[in-house]
Rosetta silent file (secondary structure, phi, psi, omega in degrees, C-alpha in Angstrom):
SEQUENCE: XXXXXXXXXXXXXXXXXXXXXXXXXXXXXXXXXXXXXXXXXXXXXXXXXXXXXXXXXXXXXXXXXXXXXXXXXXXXXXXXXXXXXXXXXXXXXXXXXXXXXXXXXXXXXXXXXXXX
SCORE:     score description
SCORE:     0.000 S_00000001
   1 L     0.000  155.029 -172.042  -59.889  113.213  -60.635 S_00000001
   2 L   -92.953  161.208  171.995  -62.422  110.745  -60.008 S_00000001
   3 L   -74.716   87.642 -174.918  -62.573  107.897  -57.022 S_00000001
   4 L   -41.608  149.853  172.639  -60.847  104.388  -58.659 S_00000001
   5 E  -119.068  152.038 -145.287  -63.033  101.399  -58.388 S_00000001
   6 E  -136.588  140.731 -155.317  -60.791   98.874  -57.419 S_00000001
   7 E  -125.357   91.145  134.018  -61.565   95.065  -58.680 S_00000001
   8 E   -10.611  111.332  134.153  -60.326   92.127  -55.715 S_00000001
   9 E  -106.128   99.730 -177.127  -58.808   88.921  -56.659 S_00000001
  10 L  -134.865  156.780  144.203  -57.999   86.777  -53.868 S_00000001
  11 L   -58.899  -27.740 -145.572  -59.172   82.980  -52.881 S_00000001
  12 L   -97.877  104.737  175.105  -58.563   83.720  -49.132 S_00000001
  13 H   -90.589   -8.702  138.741  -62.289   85.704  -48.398 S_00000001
  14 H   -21.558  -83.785  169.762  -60.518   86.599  -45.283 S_00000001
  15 H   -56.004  -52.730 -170.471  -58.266   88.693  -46.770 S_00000001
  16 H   -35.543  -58.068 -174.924  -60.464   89.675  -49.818 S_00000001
  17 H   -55.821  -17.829 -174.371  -62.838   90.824  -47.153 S_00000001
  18 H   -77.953  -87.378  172.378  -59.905   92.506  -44.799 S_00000001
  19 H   -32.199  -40.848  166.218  -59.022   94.398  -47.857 S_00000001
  20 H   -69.519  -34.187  175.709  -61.674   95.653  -49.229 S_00000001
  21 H   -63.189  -63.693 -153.280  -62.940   97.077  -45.458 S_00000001
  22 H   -63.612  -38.170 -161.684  -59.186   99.029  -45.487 S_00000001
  23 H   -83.550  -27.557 -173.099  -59.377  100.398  -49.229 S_00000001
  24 H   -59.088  -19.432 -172.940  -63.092  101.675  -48.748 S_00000001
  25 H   -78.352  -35.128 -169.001  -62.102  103.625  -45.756 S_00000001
  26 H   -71.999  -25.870 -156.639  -59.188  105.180  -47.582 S_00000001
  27 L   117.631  -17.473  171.927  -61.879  106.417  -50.617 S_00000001
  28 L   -93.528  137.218  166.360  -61.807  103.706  -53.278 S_00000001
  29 E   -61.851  122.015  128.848  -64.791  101.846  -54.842 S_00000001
  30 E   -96.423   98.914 -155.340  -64.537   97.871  -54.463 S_00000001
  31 E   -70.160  -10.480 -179.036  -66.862   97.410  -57.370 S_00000001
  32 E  -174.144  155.002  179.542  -66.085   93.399  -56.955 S_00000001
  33 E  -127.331  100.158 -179.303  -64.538   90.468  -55.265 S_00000001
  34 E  -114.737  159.991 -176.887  -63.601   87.595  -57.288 S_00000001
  35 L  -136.316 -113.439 -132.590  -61.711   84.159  -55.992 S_00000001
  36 L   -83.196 -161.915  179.695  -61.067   82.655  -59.429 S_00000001
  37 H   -81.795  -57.393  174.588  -59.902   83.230  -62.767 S_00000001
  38 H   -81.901   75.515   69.243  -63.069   83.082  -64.587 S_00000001
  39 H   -32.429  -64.295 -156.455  -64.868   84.912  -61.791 S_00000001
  40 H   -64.853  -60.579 -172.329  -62.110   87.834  -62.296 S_00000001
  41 H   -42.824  -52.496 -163.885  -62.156   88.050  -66.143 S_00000001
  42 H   -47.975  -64.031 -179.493  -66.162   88.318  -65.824 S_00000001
  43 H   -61.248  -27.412  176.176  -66.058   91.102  -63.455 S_00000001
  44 H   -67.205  -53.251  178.396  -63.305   93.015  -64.997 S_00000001
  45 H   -71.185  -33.402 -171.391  -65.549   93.567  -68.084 S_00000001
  46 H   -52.555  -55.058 -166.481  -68.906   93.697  -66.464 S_00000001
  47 H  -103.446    2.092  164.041  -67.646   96.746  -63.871 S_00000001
  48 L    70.904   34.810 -168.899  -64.644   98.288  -65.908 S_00000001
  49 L   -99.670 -173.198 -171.606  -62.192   98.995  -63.237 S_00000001
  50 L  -106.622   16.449 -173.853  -59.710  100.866  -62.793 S_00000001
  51 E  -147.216  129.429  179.041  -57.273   98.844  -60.755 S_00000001
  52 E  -118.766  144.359 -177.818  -57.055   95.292  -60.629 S_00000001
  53 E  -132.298  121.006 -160.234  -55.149   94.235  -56.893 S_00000001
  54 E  -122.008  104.188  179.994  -54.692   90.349  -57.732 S_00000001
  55 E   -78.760  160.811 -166.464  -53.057   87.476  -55.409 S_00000001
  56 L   -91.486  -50.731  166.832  -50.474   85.586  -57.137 S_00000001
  57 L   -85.204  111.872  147.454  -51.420   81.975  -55.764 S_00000001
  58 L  -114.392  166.012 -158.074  -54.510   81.500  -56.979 S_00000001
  59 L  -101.520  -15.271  166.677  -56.047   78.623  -56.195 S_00000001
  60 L  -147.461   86.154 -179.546  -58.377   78.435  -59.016 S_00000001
  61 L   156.027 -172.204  164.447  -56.796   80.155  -61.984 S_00000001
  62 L  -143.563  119.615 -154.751  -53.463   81.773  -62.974 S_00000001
  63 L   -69.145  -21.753 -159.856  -52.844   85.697  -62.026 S_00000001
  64 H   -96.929  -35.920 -173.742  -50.636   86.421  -65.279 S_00000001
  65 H   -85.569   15.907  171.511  -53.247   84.561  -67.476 S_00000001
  66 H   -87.129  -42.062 -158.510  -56.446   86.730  -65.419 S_00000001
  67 H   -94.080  -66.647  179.082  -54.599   89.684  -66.383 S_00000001
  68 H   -41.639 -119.786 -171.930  -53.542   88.963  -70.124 S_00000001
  69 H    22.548  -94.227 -129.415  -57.230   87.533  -70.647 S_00000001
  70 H   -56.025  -58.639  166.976  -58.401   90.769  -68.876 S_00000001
  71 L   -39.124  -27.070  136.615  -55.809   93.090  -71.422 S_00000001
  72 L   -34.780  -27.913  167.916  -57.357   91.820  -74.468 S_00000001
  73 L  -115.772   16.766  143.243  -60.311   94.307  -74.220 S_00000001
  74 L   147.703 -179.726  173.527  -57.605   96.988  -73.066 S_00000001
  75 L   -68.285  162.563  170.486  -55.375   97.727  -70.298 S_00000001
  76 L  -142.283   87.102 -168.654  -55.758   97.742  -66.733 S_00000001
  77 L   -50.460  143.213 -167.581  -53.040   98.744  -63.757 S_00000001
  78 E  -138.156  137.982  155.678  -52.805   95.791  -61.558 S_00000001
  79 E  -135.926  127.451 -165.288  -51.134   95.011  -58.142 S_00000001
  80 E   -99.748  151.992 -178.932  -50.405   91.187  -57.352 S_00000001
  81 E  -133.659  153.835  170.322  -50.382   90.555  -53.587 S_00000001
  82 L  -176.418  145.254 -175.417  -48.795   87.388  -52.296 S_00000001
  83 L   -82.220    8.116  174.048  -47.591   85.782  -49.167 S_00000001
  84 L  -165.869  172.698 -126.200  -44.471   84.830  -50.190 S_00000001
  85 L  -101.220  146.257 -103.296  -41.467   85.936  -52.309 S_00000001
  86 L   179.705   75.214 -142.631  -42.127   84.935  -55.821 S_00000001
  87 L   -93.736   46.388 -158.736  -39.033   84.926  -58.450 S_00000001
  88 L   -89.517  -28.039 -171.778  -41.407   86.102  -61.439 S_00000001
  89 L   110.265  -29.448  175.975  -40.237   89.769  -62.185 S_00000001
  90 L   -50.210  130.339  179.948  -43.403   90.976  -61.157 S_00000001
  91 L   -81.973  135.256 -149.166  -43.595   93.850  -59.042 S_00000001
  92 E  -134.377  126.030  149.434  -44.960   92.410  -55.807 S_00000001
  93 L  -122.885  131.169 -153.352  -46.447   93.164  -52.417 S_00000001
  94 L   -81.348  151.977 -178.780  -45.868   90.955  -49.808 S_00000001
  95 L   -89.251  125.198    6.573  -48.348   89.429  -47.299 S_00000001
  96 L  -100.420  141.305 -160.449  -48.506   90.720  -44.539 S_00000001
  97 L   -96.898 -172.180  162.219  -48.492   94.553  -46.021 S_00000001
  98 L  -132.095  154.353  165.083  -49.403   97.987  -44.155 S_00000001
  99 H   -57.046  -31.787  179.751  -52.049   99.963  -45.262 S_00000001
 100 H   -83.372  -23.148  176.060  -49.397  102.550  -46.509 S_00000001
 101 H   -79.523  -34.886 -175.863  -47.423  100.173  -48.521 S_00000001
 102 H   -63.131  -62.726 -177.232  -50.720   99.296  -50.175 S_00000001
 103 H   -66.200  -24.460  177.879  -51.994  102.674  -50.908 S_00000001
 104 H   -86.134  -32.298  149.461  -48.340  103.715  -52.421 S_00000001
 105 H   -58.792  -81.009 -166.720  -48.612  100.275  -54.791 S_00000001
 106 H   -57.219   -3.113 -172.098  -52.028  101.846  -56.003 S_00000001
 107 H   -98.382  -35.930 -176.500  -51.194  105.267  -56.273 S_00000001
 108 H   -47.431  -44.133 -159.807  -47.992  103.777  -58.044 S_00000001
 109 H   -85.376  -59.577 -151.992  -50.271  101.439  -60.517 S_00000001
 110 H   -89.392    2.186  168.248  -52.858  104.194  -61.100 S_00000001
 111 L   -97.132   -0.235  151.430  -50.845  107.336  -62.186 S_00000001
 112 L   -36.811  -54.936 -179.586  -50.247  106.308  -65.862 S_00000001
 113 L  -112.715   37.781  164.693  -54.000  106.490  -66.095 S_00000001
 114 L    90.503  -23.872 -158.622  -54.732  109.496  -64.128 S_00000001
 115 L   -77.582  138.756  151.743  -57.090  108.426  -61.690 S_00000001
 116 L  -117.459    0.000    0.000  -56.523  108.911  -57.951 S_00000001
């Protein structure tokens, strides 16, 4: 199996930037770092990934409408991050996470489409 390239969406470049340091170490590509909704859509076609990991308050955008938008040129496994509890249905991992809870969301998102 090949090495997922992993897409960012956060506002917070703290965190984007936290995150992205932790998944590269683990073995995953972060082919991009977006903070809004049309940032995210852009990058999701331009680099193709294969995971989108997407906070739920964004501050400029909406995470369900990044990800439909994004689903219109085909699917994509997604994990919304958020700092607080959220009554949406969405499966959700809360801020602040471990690195193990993180990697067990993505292995979680990504074995439908094979990739590890």
């Amino acid at each position: 199996m090949r090495t997922p390239r992993i897409l960012i969406v956060d506002d917070d470049a703290m965190i984007s930037g936290l995150l992205a340091e932790t998944l590269e170490a683990e073995g995953p590509v972060v082919c991009g770092i977006e903070a809004t909704e049309g940032g995210a859509v852009s990058a999701a076609a331009r680099e193709r990934p294969d995971l989108i990991i997407i906070n739920v308050a964004l501050a400029a955008g909406d995470d369900v409408r990044v990800i439909e938008q994004i689903h219109h040129a085909g699917p994509v496994p997604h994990v919304f991050i958020s700092g607080e509890r959220v009554s949406s249905g969405r499966q959700l991992l809360l801020k602040p996470f471990r690195k193990a809870d993180l990697l067990v969301a993505m292995d979680h998102a990504l074995a439908p489409a094979g990739v590890e």
